[in-house]
Coordinates of C-alpha atoms and ligand atoms in Angstrom, one line a residue:
M1 CA 346.8 55.3 110.3
R2 CA 345.7 51.5 110.2
Q3 CA 347.9 51.5 107.1
L4 CA 350.9 52.5 109.3
F5 CA 350.6 48.5 110.0
A6 CA 352.5 47.0 106.6
L7 CA 355.0 48.8 107.8
V8 CA 355.7 46.1 110.3
P9 CA 357.5 43.1 108.4
Y10 CA 359.9 46.2 107.3
M11 CA 360.8 46.7 110.4
T12 CA 360.4 42.6 112.2
R13 CA 363.0 41.8 110.3
R14 CA 365.6 43.3 112.0
P15 CA 364.1 41.7 115.8
L16 CA 367.2 42.1 118.4
L17 CA 368.2 45.7 116.7
L18 CA 364.2 46.7 117.7
W19 CA 363.3 44.9 120.4
G20 CA 367.3 46.5 122.0
G21 CA 366.4 49.7 121.1
L22 CA 362.9 48.8 122.3
A23 CA 364.4 47.6 125.4
C24 CA 366.7 50.5 125.9
L25 CA 364.2 53.1 125.3
A26 CA 362.8 51.6 128.0
L27 CA 365.8 51.3 130.2
T28 CA 366.5 55.3 129.3
A29 CA 362.9 56.2 130.1
V30 CA 363.3 54.4 133.6
F31 CA 366.7 56.5 134.3
T32 CA 365.8 59.3 133.7
S33 CA 362.7 59.4 135.7
L34 CA 364.8 58.2 138.2
I35 CA 367.5 61.2 138.3
P36 CA 364.5 63.7 140.4
K37 CA 364.4 61.4 143.4
A38 CA 367.8 61.3 142.9
V39 CA 368.1 65.0 143.8
G40 CA 365.7 65.0 145.8
G41 CA 367.9 62.6 148.6
A42 CA 371.1 65.3 147.6
V43 CA 368.8 68.7 148.5
R44 CA 367.6 65.7 151.5
V45 CA 371.1 65.8 153.0
V46 CA 371.6 69.9 152.7
E47 CA 368.8 70.2 154.1
E48 CA 368.9 68.6 157.2
A49 CA 372.6 70.0 157.6
A50 CA 371.0 73.3 157.4
S51 CA 368.1 72.9 159.6
V52 CA 369.7 70.8 162.5
R53 CA 372.4 72.6 163.1
G54 CA 375.0 71.1 165.5
P55 CA 376.1 72.4 169.1
G56 CA 377.5 75.4 168.7
G57 CA 375.3 76.5 165.5
A58 CA 378.2 74.5 163.0
I59 CA 377.1 72.8 160.0
V60 CA 376.7 69.3 160.0
I61 CA 376.5 67.1 156.6
E62 CA 376.2 63.3 156.7
W63 CA 378.8 63.2 154.1
P64 CA 378.8 59.5 153.1
R65 CA 374.4 59.8 152.8
L66 CA 375.6 63.3 150.4
W67 CA 377.8 61.4 148.1
S68 CA 375.7 58.1 147.7
A69 CA 372.7 60.7 146.6
I70 CA 375.0 62.4 144.1
G71 CA 376.6 59.1 143.7
L72 CA 372.6 58.1 142.5
L73 CA 372.2 60.2 140.2
L74 CA 375.4 60.6 138.5
L75 CA 374.6 56.3 138.4
F76 CA 371.6 57.5 136.7
S77 CA 372.5 60.1 134.5
T78 CA 375.2 57.8 133.0
L79 CA 372.7 54.9 132.3
A80 CA 370.2 57.3 131.4
G81 CA 373.4 58.9 128.6
L82 CA 373.9 55.5 127.5
F83 CA 370.9 53.3 127.1
R84 CA 369.8 56.7 124.7
F85 CA 372.5 56.1 122.8
G86 CA 371.7 52.6 122.1
M87 CA 368.0 53.6 121.7
R88 CA 368.7 56.8 119.5
K89 CA 372.0 54.1 118.0
M90 CA 369.5 50.9 117.4
I91 CA 366.4 52.2 116.3
I92 CA 367.4 55.1 113.7
D93 CA 369.0 52.1 112.3
V94 CA 365.7 50.1 111.9
S95 CA 364.7 52.9 110.5
R96 CA 366.4 53.7 108.1
L97 CA 367.3 50.1 107.0
A98 CA 363.2 49.7 106.8
E99 CA 363.0 52.5 104.6
R100 CA 366.1 50.8 102.2
D101 CA 363.5 47.8 101.5
F102 CA 360.2 49.8 101.4
R103 CA 361.9 51.8 98.8
D104 CA 364.2 49.0 97.1
G105 CA 360.5 47.2 97.4
L106 CA 358.4 50.3 95.9
F107 CA 361.8 50.5 93.5
R108 CA 360.7 47.4 91.6
H109 CA 357.4 47.3 92.1
L110 CA 357.7 50.6 89.4
L111 CA 360.1 49.2 86.9
S112 CA 357.4 46.5 86.8
L113 CA 354.5 48.5 85.6
S114 CA 354.3 49.0 81.6
P115 CA 354.2 52.8 79.6
S116 CA 350.3 52.6 80.3
F117 CA 350.6 53.6 84.1
Y118 CA 353.9 55.9 82.4
D119 CA 351.2 57.3 80.5
R120 CA 349.4 58.9 82.9
T121 CA 351.5 59.4 85.8
M122 CA 354.1 62.3 86.1
T123 CA 357.4 61.4 86.2
G124 CA 358.0 64.0 89.4
D125 CA 355.2 62.7 91.0
V126 CA 357.0 59.1 90.8
V127 CA 359.8 61.0 92.2
T128 CA 358.2 62.5 95.2
R129 CA 357.0 59.3 96.5
L130 CA 359.6 57.3 95.4
S131 CA 362.1 59.5 97.6
S132 CA 359.9 62.3 100.3
D133 CA 356.7 60.0 100.7
I134 CA 359.4 57.2 102.0
D135 CA 361.0 59.8 104.0
A136 CA 357.9 60.6 105.6
L137 CA 357.3 57.2 106.8
R138 CA 360.6 56.6 107.5
T139 CA 360.7 59.3 110.1
V140 CA 357.2 57.0 111.6
M141 CA 359.8 54.2 112.0
G142 CA 363.0 56.1 113.4
P143 CA 361.7 59.2 115.5
G144 CA 358.2 58.8 115.6
L145 CA 357.8 54.8 117.3
M146 CA 361.2 57.0 119.4
Y147 CA 359.5 59.4 121.0
L148 CA 355.9 57.6 121.2
A149 CA 357.6 54.7 123.3
Q150 CA 359.3 57.3 124.9
T151 CA 355.8 59.3 125.8
V152 CA 354.2 56.5 126.6
I153 CA 356.3 54.6 129.2
T154 CA 357.6 58.0 131.0
V155 CA 354.1 59.2 131.7
P156 CA 352.6 57.4 133.2
L157 CA 356.4 56.5 135.3
I158 CA 356.6 60.1 136.2
L159 CA 352.9 59.8 137.6
V160 CA 353.1 56.6 139.4
L161 CA 356.6 58.5 141.2
M162 CA 355.1 61.0 142.0
M163 CA 352.2 59.6 143.5
L164 CA 354.3 57.5 145.8
I165 CA 355.6 61.3 147.5
D166 CA 352.5 62.9 147.6
V167 CA 349.0 62.0 146.0
P168 CA 347.1 65.6 146.9
L169 CA 350.1 67.6 145.5
S170 CA 350.6 65.4 142.2
L171 CA 346.7 65.8 141.8
V172 CA 347.3 69.3 141.8
A173 CA 350.2 69.8 140.3
L174 CA 349.5 68.1 137.4
A175 CA 346.3 69.5 136.3
P176 CA 347.4 72.4 134.6
L177 CA 349.3 69.8 132.2
V178 CA 346.7 67.9 131.8
I179 CA 346.0 70.4 128.8
V180 CA 348.6 70.9 126.9
P181 CA 348.0 66.9 125.0
F182 CA 344.9 69.1 123.6
L183 CA 346.7 72.3 123.2
V184 CA 349.2 71.7 121.1
L185 CA 347.0 68.9 118.8
A186 CA 344.2 71.9 119.1
F187 CA 347.6 73.6 117.4
S188 CA 349.3 70.4 115.7
N189 CA 346.4 70.1 112.6
E190 CA 346.8 74.3 111.9
L191 CA 351.0 74.0 112.1
H192 CA 350.4 70.7 110.1
R193 CA 347.9 72.4 107.4
R194 CA 350.4 75.1 107.3
S195 CA 353.6 73.4 107.1
R196 CA 351.9 71.2 105.1
E197 CA 350.9 74.7 102.5
V198 CA 355.1 75.9 102.8
Q199 CA 356.0 71.8 101.6
D200 CA 353.4 72.5 98.5
Q201 CA 354.8 75.8 98.2
M202 CA 358.3 74.3 97.6
S203 CA 357.2 71.1 95.7
T204 CA 355.4 74.5 92.8
L205 CA 358.8 76.3 93.5
S206 CA 361.0 73.0 92.8
N207 CA 358.6 71.8 89.4
M208 CA 358.6 75.0 88.0
V209 CA 363.2 75.8 88.6
Q210 CA 363.0 72.4 86.8
E211 CA 361.5 73.6 83.4
T212 CA 362.3 75.9 83.0
L213 CA 366.4 75.1 83.3
A214 CA 364.8 71.4 81.5
G215 CA 363.3 74.1 78.8
Q216 CA 366.2 76.6 79.0
R217 CA 366.7 76.8 75.5
V218 CA 363.4 77.4 74.9
V219 CA 363.0 80.2 77.1
K220 CA 366.1 81.5 75.7
V221 CA 364.8 81.5 72.3
F222 CA 362.1 82.7 73.1
N223 CA 363.9 85.7 75.2
Q224 CA 361.1 85.0 77.8
E225 CA 363.7 85.3 80.7
A226 CA 362.4 88.5 82.6
A227 CA 359.0 86.6 82.4
E228 CA 360.2 83.8 84.4
E229 CA 361.5 86.2 86.2
A230 CA 358.7 87.5 87.4
K231 CA 357.3 83.9 87.2
F232 CA 359.8 82.9 89.9
G233 CA 359.8 85.9 92.1
E234 CA 356.0 85.5 92.7
I235 CA 356.1 81.8 92.9
N236 CA 359.4 82.7 96.0
E237 CA 357.6 85.0 97.5
E238 CA 354.1 83.4 98.3
Y239 CA 356.6 80.3 99.6
V240 CA 357.7 83.2 101.9
R241 CA 354.8 84.8 102.9
R242 CA 353.4 80.6 104.1
G243 CA 357.1 80.3 105.9
L244 CA 356.3 84.0 107.7
R245 CA 353.0 82.2 108.5
F246 CA 354.1 79.0 109.9
A247 CA 356.6 81.2 111.9
R248 CA 353.5 82.9 114.0
L249 CA 351.4 80.5 114.9
F250 CA 355.0 78.7 116.6
A251 CA 355.1 81.8 118.2
G252 CA 352.2 82.3 119.7
F253 CA 352.7 78.5 120.1
F254 CA 355.8 78.0 122.4
P255 CA 355.4 80.4 125.2
L256 CA 351.5 79.3 125.0
L257 CA 352.5 76.5 126.3
H258 CA 355.3 77.2 128.5
G259 CA 353.1 79.3 130.1
V260 CA 350.6 75.9 131.2
F261 CA 354.8 74.6 133.1
A262 CA 354.8 77.5 134.8
A263 CA 351.4 77.5 136.2
G264 CA 352.5 74.4 136.7
L265 CA 355.8 75.2 138.6
M266 CA 353.4 77.7 140.8
I267 CA 350.7 75.6 141.2
T268 CA 353.7 73.1 143.1
V269 CA 355.3 75.7 144.8
W270 CA 352.4 76.7 145.9
V271 CA 350.8 74.3 147.2
G272 CA 353.7 72.4 148.2
G273 CA 354.9 74.9 150.6
V274 CA 351.6 74.0 152.4
R275 CA 352.3 70.1 152.2
L276 CA 355.9 70.8 153.4
M277 CA 354.6 73.1 156.2
S278 CA 351.5 70.4 157.4
G279 CA 354.8 68.4 157.7
A280 CA 353.4 65.5 154.7
I281 CA 356.7 65.9 152.5
D282 CA 360.4 67.3 153.1
F283 CA 362.3 69.0 150.5
G284 CA 363.6 66.4 148.8
D285 CA 360.4 65.7 148.3
L286 CA 359.3 68.8 146.8
S287 CA 362.8 69.4 145.0
S288 CA 361.8 66.1 143.1
V289 CA 358.0 66.1 141.9
L290 CA 359.0 70.2 140.6
L291 CA 362.3 68.1 138.9
W292 CA 359.1 65.9 136.9
I293 CA 357.2 68.7 136.0
F294 CA 359.5 70.1 133.8
E295 CA 360.8 66.0 132.3
L296 CA 357.0 66.0 131.8
Y297 CA 357.8 68.4 129.9
W298 CA 358.4 67.7 126.5
P299 CA 357.1 64.6 126.2
L300 CA 353.7 66.3 126.3
I301 CA 354.8 68.7 124.0
S302 CA 355.9 65.1 121.6
L303 CA 352.9 63.6 121.5
G304 CA 351.1 66.6 119.1
W305 CA 354.6 66.0 117.4
V306 CA 354.5 63.0 117.0
M307 CA 351.2 62.6 116.6
S308 CA 350.7 64.9 113.1
L309 CA 354.6 62.6 112.1
F310 CA 351.8 59.8 112.0
Q311 CA 349.3 61.2 110.2
R312 CA 352.2 62.7 107.8
G313 CA 353.6 59.2 107.5
A314 CA 349.7 57.4 107.1
A315 CA 348.5 60.3 104.2
S316 CA 351.7 59.5 102.1
M317 CA 351.6 55.6 102.4
E318 CA 348.3 56.8 101.1
R319 CA 350.2 57.3 98.6
I320 CA 352.5 54.5 98.2
R321 CA 349.8 52.2 97.9
E322 CA 347.9 53.7 94.8
F323 CA 350.7 53.5 93.1
Q324 CA 351.7 49.4 94.7
R325 CA 348.1 48.6 93.5
E326 CA 348.7 48.8 90.3
V327 CA 349.4 45.7 88.5
S328 CA 351.8 46.0 85.5
D329 CA 349.3 45.1 82.1
V330 CA 350.5 43.1 79.8
A331 CA 352.5 40.8 83.2
D332 CA 352.9 37.6 82.3
R333 CA 349.4 35.3 82.9
E334 CA 348.6 32.8 81.1
P335 CA 351.2 30.4 80.7
A336 CA 354.0 29.3 78.2
P337 CA 353.8 27.4 75.7
T338 CA 356.2 24.6 75.8
P339 CA 358.7 23.6 75.0
L340 CA 359.9 27.0 73.7
P341 CA 362.5 27.3 70.7
A342 CA 365.7 28.5 72.0
R343 CA 365.8 31.1 69.8
L344 CA 363.0 33.1 68.0
R345 CA 363.0 33.4 64.5
G346 CA 360.9 36.5 63.8
E347 CA 357.6 35.8 62.2
I348 CA 355.3 38.2 62.5
E349 CA 351.7 38.0 61.8
F350 CA 348.7 40.9 61.9
R351 CA 345.8 39.3 62.1
Q352 CA 342.5 42.3 62.7
L353 CA 344.1 43.6 65.1
T354 CA 342.5 46.7 66.4
F355 CA 343.9 48.7 69.3
T356 CA 342.9 51.4 71.6
Y357 CA 345.3 52.6 74.1
P358 CA 343.8 52.9 77.6
G359 CA 341.8 55.5 77.8
A360 CA 342.2 57.0 74.1
S361 CA 338.1 57.0 72.8
T362 CA 339.0 55.9 69.4
P363 CA 341.2 53.1 68.2
A364 CA 345.1 54.2 66.9
L365 CA 345.4 51.2 64.8
T366 CA 342.3 49.5 62.8
D367 CA 341.8 46.9 61.3
I368 CA 345.9 45.5 60.7
T369 CA 346.7 42.6 59.1
L370 CA 349.7 41.9 57.5
H371 CA 352.5 39.0 57.3
I372 CA 355.8 39.6 57.7
P373 CA 358.3 36.7 57.4
A374 CA 361.2 35.7 59.0
G375 CA 364.1 37.6 57.9
R376 CA 362.0 39.9 55.8
T377 CA 362.1 43.8 55.9
L378 CA 358.6 45.8 56.1
G379 CA 359.0 49.3 55.7
I380 CA 356.5 51.6 57.3
V381 CA 356.0 54.9 56.2
G382 CA 352.8 57.5 57.2
L383 CA 351.6 60.9 58.1
T384 CA 352.2 61.4 61.6
G385 CA 350.3 60.4 64.1
A386 CA 349.4 57.2 61.9
G387 CA 350.1 54.6 64.2
K388 CA 353.4 53.5 63.1
S389 CA 354.9 53.7 66.9
T390 CA 352.1 52.3 68.1
L391 CA 352.4 49.5 65.9
A392 CA 356.3 49.5 66.9
A393 CA 355.4 49.6 70.9
L394 CA 352.6 46.7 70.1
V395 CA 355.8 44.6 69.0
A396 CA 357.3 44.1 72.1
R397 CA 354.0 44.3 73.4
L398 CA 355.1 47.6 75.3
Y399 CA 351.2 47.6 75.7
R400 CA 348.8 45.6 76.5
V401 CA 347.9 43.6 72.8
P402 CA 344.3 41.9 72.3
P403 CA 344.9 37.9 72.2
G404 CA 344.4 36.2 69.0
T405 CA 345.1 39.7 67.0
L406 CA 349.5 39.3 67.0
F407 CA 351.0 36.7 66.9
I408 CA 355.3 35.7 66.7
D409 CA 356.9 32.6 65.2
G410 CA 352.6 31.2 65.5
V411 CA 352.2 31.5 69.3
D412 CA 350.1 34.5 70.4
I413 CA 352.2 37.4 72.3
N414 CA 350.4 37.2 74.5
A415 CA 351.6 33.2 75.8
L416 CA 355.4 34.5 75.1
P417 CA 357.2 35.1 77.9
L418 CA 358.0 38.9 78.0
A419 CA 361.3 38.4 79.6
W420 CA 362.1 36.3 76.7
L421 CA 359.9 38.2 74.0
R422 CA 361.7 41.4 74.4
R423 CA 365.6 39.5 74.3
H424 CA 365.2 38.7 70.5
I425 CA 363.7 42.2 69.9
G426 CA 366.4 45.1 69.1
F427 CA 364.5 48.3 69.5
V428 CA 365.3 51.8 68.2
A429 CA 362.5 54.0 69.6
Q430 CA 361.8 57.2 68.3
E431 CA 362.8 59.0 71.5
T432 CA 366.7 58.2 72.0
F433 CA 367.1 58.0 75.5
L434 CA 371.2 57.0 76.0
F435 CA 372.1 57.3 80.2
S436 CA 375.1 59.3 82.0
E437 CA 377.1 56.5 81.3
S438 CA 380.3 55.4 79.6
I439 CA 379.2 55.1 75.5
E440 CA 380.5 51.7 75.8
D441 CA 378.0 51.0 78.5
N442 CA 375.2 52.6 76.9
I443 CA 375.7 50.3 73.5
R444 CA 377.0 47.1 76.1
F445 CA 373.1 48.2 78.1
G446 CA 371.0 45.7 76.7
R447 CA 374.0 42.7 77.0
P448 CA 376.1 44.5 79.5
E449 CA 379.3 41.1 79.2
A450 CA 379.8 42.4 75.3
P451 CA 383.3 42.5 75.2
R452 CA 384.5 45.6 73.5
S453 CA 385.6 43.8 70.3
E454 CA 381.3 43.2 70.2
V455 CA 380.7 47.3 70.8
E456 CA 383.7 48.5 68.4
I457 CA 381.5 46.3 66.0
A458 CA 378.2 47.6 66.6
A459 CA 379.8 51.0 66.9
E460 CA 381.3 50.6 62.9
L461 CA 378.2 49.1 61.6
S462 CA 375.7 53.2 63.0
Q463 CA 379.0 54.2 61.6
L464 CA 379.4 56.3 65.1
D465 CA 382.9 54.9 65.8
D466 CA 384.9 56.6 63.4
Q467 CA 382.9 60.3 66.2
I468 CA 383.5 58.2 69.0
A469 CA 387.5 58.1 68.1
G470 CA 387.1 61.9 68.4
F471 CA 385.9 61.4 72.1
P472 CA 387.8 63.1 74.8
R473 CA 388.5 58.9 76.5
Q474 CA 387.0 57.3 72.9
Y475 CA 385.1 54.6 74.2
E476 CA 385.3 55.7 78.4
T477 CA 383.5 59.1 77.4
M478 CA 380.9 60.3 79.9
L479 CA 377.8 61.0 77.9
G480 CA 375.3 63.5 79.6
E481 CA 375.6 65.8 82.5
R482 CA 379.1 64.1 84.1
G483 CA 380.7 64.5 80.4
I484 CA 379.8 65.0 76.6
N485 CA 376.5 65.9 74.9
L486 CA 376.0 63.8 71.9
S487 CA 374.2 65.8 68.7
G488 CA 370.9 64.1 68.0
G489 CA 372.1 61.9 65.1
Q490 CA 375.4 60.5 66.8
R491 CA 372.5 60.1 69.2
Q492 CA 370.6 57.7 67.2
R493 CA 373.0 56.1 65.9
A494 CA 374.9 55.1 70.1
A495 CA 371.1 53.8 69.8
I496 CA 371.5 51.7 66.5
A497 CA 374.6 50.5 68.3
R498 CA 372.5 49.4 71.6
A499 CA 370.4 47.0 69.4
T500 CA 372.2 45.7 66.6
L501 CA 374.8 44.0 69.4
L502 CA 372.0 41.7 71.0
S503 CA 371.8 40.5 67.5
P504 CA 368.5 39.8 67.8
P505 CA 366.4 38.4 65.7
I506 CA 363.8 41.2 65.3
L507 CA 364.9 44.4 64.8
I508 CA 363.0 47.7 65.0
L509 CA 364.2 50.9 64.5
D510 CA 361.1 53.9 64.3
D511 CA 362.4 56.8 63.1
A512 CA 365.8 56.1 64.1
L513 CA 367.4 57.8 61.3
S514 CA 365.8 61.3 61.1
S515 CA 368.0 63.2 62.5
V516 CA 371.1 61.5 60.5
D517 CA 371.6 63.5 56.5
T518 CA 371.2 60.9 54.0
D519 CA 374.3 59.8 52.8
T520 CA 375.5 59.0 56.4
E521 CA 372.0 56.8 56.6
D522 CA 372.6 55.4 53.2
R523 CA 375.5 53.7 54.7
I524 CA 374.2 52.4 58.1
L525 CA 371.9 50.8 55.7
R526 CA 374.1 49.2 53.6
G527 CA 376.1 48.0 56.7
L528 CA 372.9 46.2 58.3
R529 CA 371.1 45.4 55.1
G530 CA 374.0 42.6 55.6
V531 CA 372.5 42.1 58.8
M532 CA 369.1 42.4 58.5
R533 CA 369.3 39.1 55.9
E534 CA 369.1 37.4 59.0
R535 CA 366.7 39.3 60.6
T536 CA 363.0 40.8 61.3
T537 CA 363.4 44.4 60.3
L538 CA 360.3 46.8 60.0
I539 CA 362.1 50.2 59.6
I540 CA 359.9 53.1 60.4
A541 CA 360.3 56.0 58.8
H542 CA 359.3 59.3 57.5
R543 CA 361.4 59.5 54.3
I544 CA 361.3 57.1 51.3
S545 CA 364.9 57.0 51.2
T546 CA 364.6 54.9 53.6
V547 CA 362.1 52.0 53.5
M548 CA 363.0 51.9 49.1
H549 CA 364.4 49.2 49.5
A550 CA 362.1 46.9 51.6
D551 CA 361.3 44.2 50.6
E552 CA 357.2 45.0 51.2
I553 CA 356.3 48.4 52.6
I554 CA 353.0 49.6 54.0
V555 CA 351.7 53.0 54.2
L556 CA 349.1 53.4 57.5
D557 CA 347.6 56.2 57.4
G558 CA 344.9 56.9 60.3
G559 CA 346.1 53.8 61.7
R560 CA 344.9 51.9 58.9
V561 CA 346.7 50.8 56.0
A562 CA 346.7 52.4 53.0
E563 CA 348.7 50.7 50.7
R564 CA 351.1 48.1 50.3
G565 CA 353.7 46.7 48.4
T566 CA 357.0 47.1 46.9
H567 CA 358.7 51.0 46.3
A568 CA 358.0 50.2 43.0
Q569 CA 354.6 48.7 43.0
L570 CA 353.4 51.6 44.9
I571 CA 355.8 54.3 43.0
L572 CA 353.2 52.5 40.2
R573 CA 350.4 52.7 42.2
E574 CA 350.0 57.1 42.4
G575 CA 348.3 57.2 46.1
L576 CA 349.9 58.3 49.1
Y577 CA 353.7 57.0 49.1
A578 CA 353.8 58.1 45.2
Q579 CA 352.8 61.5 46.1
L580 CA 355.6 61.6 49.6
H581 CA 358.1 60.0 46.9
E582 CA 357.8 63.2 45.0
K583 CA 357.3 65.5 47.2
Q584 CA 360.5 64.4 49.0
L585 CA 362.8 64.6 45.7
L586 CA 362.1 67.3 44.7
E587 CA 363.0 68.6 47.6
A588 CA 366.7 66.9 47.2
Q589 CA 366.9 68.6 43.9
L590 CA 365.8 72.2 45.7
E591 CA 368.9 71.3 47.9
A592 CA 370.9 70.2 45.2
V593 CA 370.9 73.6 43.9
D594 CA 371.2 75.3 47.0
Ligands
LIG1 N1 350.8 57.0 75.1 C1 349.6 56.9 74.4 N2 348.7 56.7 74.8 C2 347.8 57.3 74.3 N3 347.9 57.8 73.2 C3 348.9 57.7 72.3 C4 349.3 57.4 72.6 N4 350.9 57.5 71.6 C5 350.7 57.4 70.8 N5 348.8 58.3 70.6 C6 348.1 58.3 70.2 O1 347.7 57.1 69.0 C7 348.2 57.4 67.6 C8 349.3 56.8 67.2 O2 350.6 57.9 67.4 P1 352.2 57.4 66.8 O3 352.8 57.7 67.7 O4 352.2 55.7 66.9 O5 352.1 58.0 65.2 P2 353.9 57.6 64.5 O6 352.9 57.3 62.9 O7 354.4 57.1 65.3 O8 353.7 59.3 64.5 P3 354.9 60.6 63.9 O9 355.6 60.0 62.5 O10 354.5 61.5 64.4 O11 356.1 59.1 65.4 C9 348.2 59.4 67.1 O12 346.6 59.9 67.6 C10 348.3 59.8 69.3 O13 348.2 61.0 69.3
LIG2 MG1 356.2 57.7 65.8

């Protein structure tokens, strides 16, 4: 529970709203508790009128007294209502605003974490913590706080008011109610457990739906609709079963509580009657006490509910804290060299770099020594899993680079401010990711202020311009869920346009032309060659045709540089590269025959 105190700073950020809300809360409790008192006053007038008859048995009501009692009742009810409105408004506002700030903070933190965090964390898990776990915290700050404070103020207040009327009656009447919080607590654990079961099953169900729908093409071509349907049916069935288990417990719980309160009322009527006849109290007093018993009903029950809210909140906070404790393993730590050059030249040097992914047992790259002068193009080929993407990721410092092994413009990459470094790198990742925005905004992603003319030049360079012209709204065409879907090759070209728009001194193309036909590839490369003259370019590819014009080509094998040289030199070596080349030539010839 202690971890929930971390929410306090978020709530006190708006002190007026918070204290105003709490003041309203206290006043609501006071006026609500006074209502039975006013009712008692009115009953007293009526009772006296009924028992003390005037001459000839006529009923005499003291109207001014009755009206003032009713007026008081009206006044208390109205004030209680008004303050309740103020309380809800202000406290709920505080909790919503605090929730927003908290979520903003967590999202900012999540953005700062490096890919290695996301490698070992499921996206669904991140989303749940950002949504329903934070929602649980809001429930603590809003309804949780509100009902807790209400109970804390109302219960003692009513006890005092009752005691002021008649101590023995109060003690007897309250006796059965003492067990309510215990009863609620006992049940709340079980209720909590069962509601948790329901929630968990809901997660399972939504995960299953999400995966099946995301992979619906796979499901269809493998003819697995019936199997998926059956699996869903089972999960859904279990959800209902758990829901019913929860409902059964609930169904038993409320009658039990009602029973306790009914016992309280019965004892009050009985003992109250005795006290009435002995003259210790009058009818008005008895009515007040009965009403107070009713008023205690909700605060006492809500106590258990509030406890479970706090428990749930504490559990969620713990889950969120796990993420908050994470620190990026590539954050800027070392002081930047001063002065930083205004612009990067783009010289890249690896010195005996060995790199192992966090959590992996064997290195993905071993003893890489490589010098790429500024403005040169390096081609990288190698079988799948050879370490090509890893090499590229390290140049963008997406993972923690061992100190003294990778230098950009002669400076250890760890000493370069991350944001500054990445501003100078255009990266086309192996898996293209585009946002559900317009094609134009996608290309502009790294430079939101770039004018349309530059976007068009970038699209032209990546050979996407002709196709954009054919889209329903050209550059404003929306992509993804709200628009059209691009083909694999179109997506890659959009990603290339996005990277070249930055005119970066270092350009990295990780298998960026794999889904493009060889003719288009040729045109893109020719276009890029003009651009590449001034930039250091890393081109990763499986096709020899993509890299053959590079200044130098390396062949990675099992994380090591197996061969290096120009295209001509590598062919002469008759190694892995030459084999690949031969195989691909053969394939091309076969295709031509088709
Ligand atoms: N995020 C990661 N965490 C742990 N290991 C990884 C991670 N990414 C890649 N690896 C491992 O590192 C090795 C090199 O992977 P890498 O992605 O660099 O290969 P690649 O040459 O790009 O292959 P491909 O041609 O298939 O793209 C592989 O053995 C892979 O399993
Ligand atoms: Mg790769």
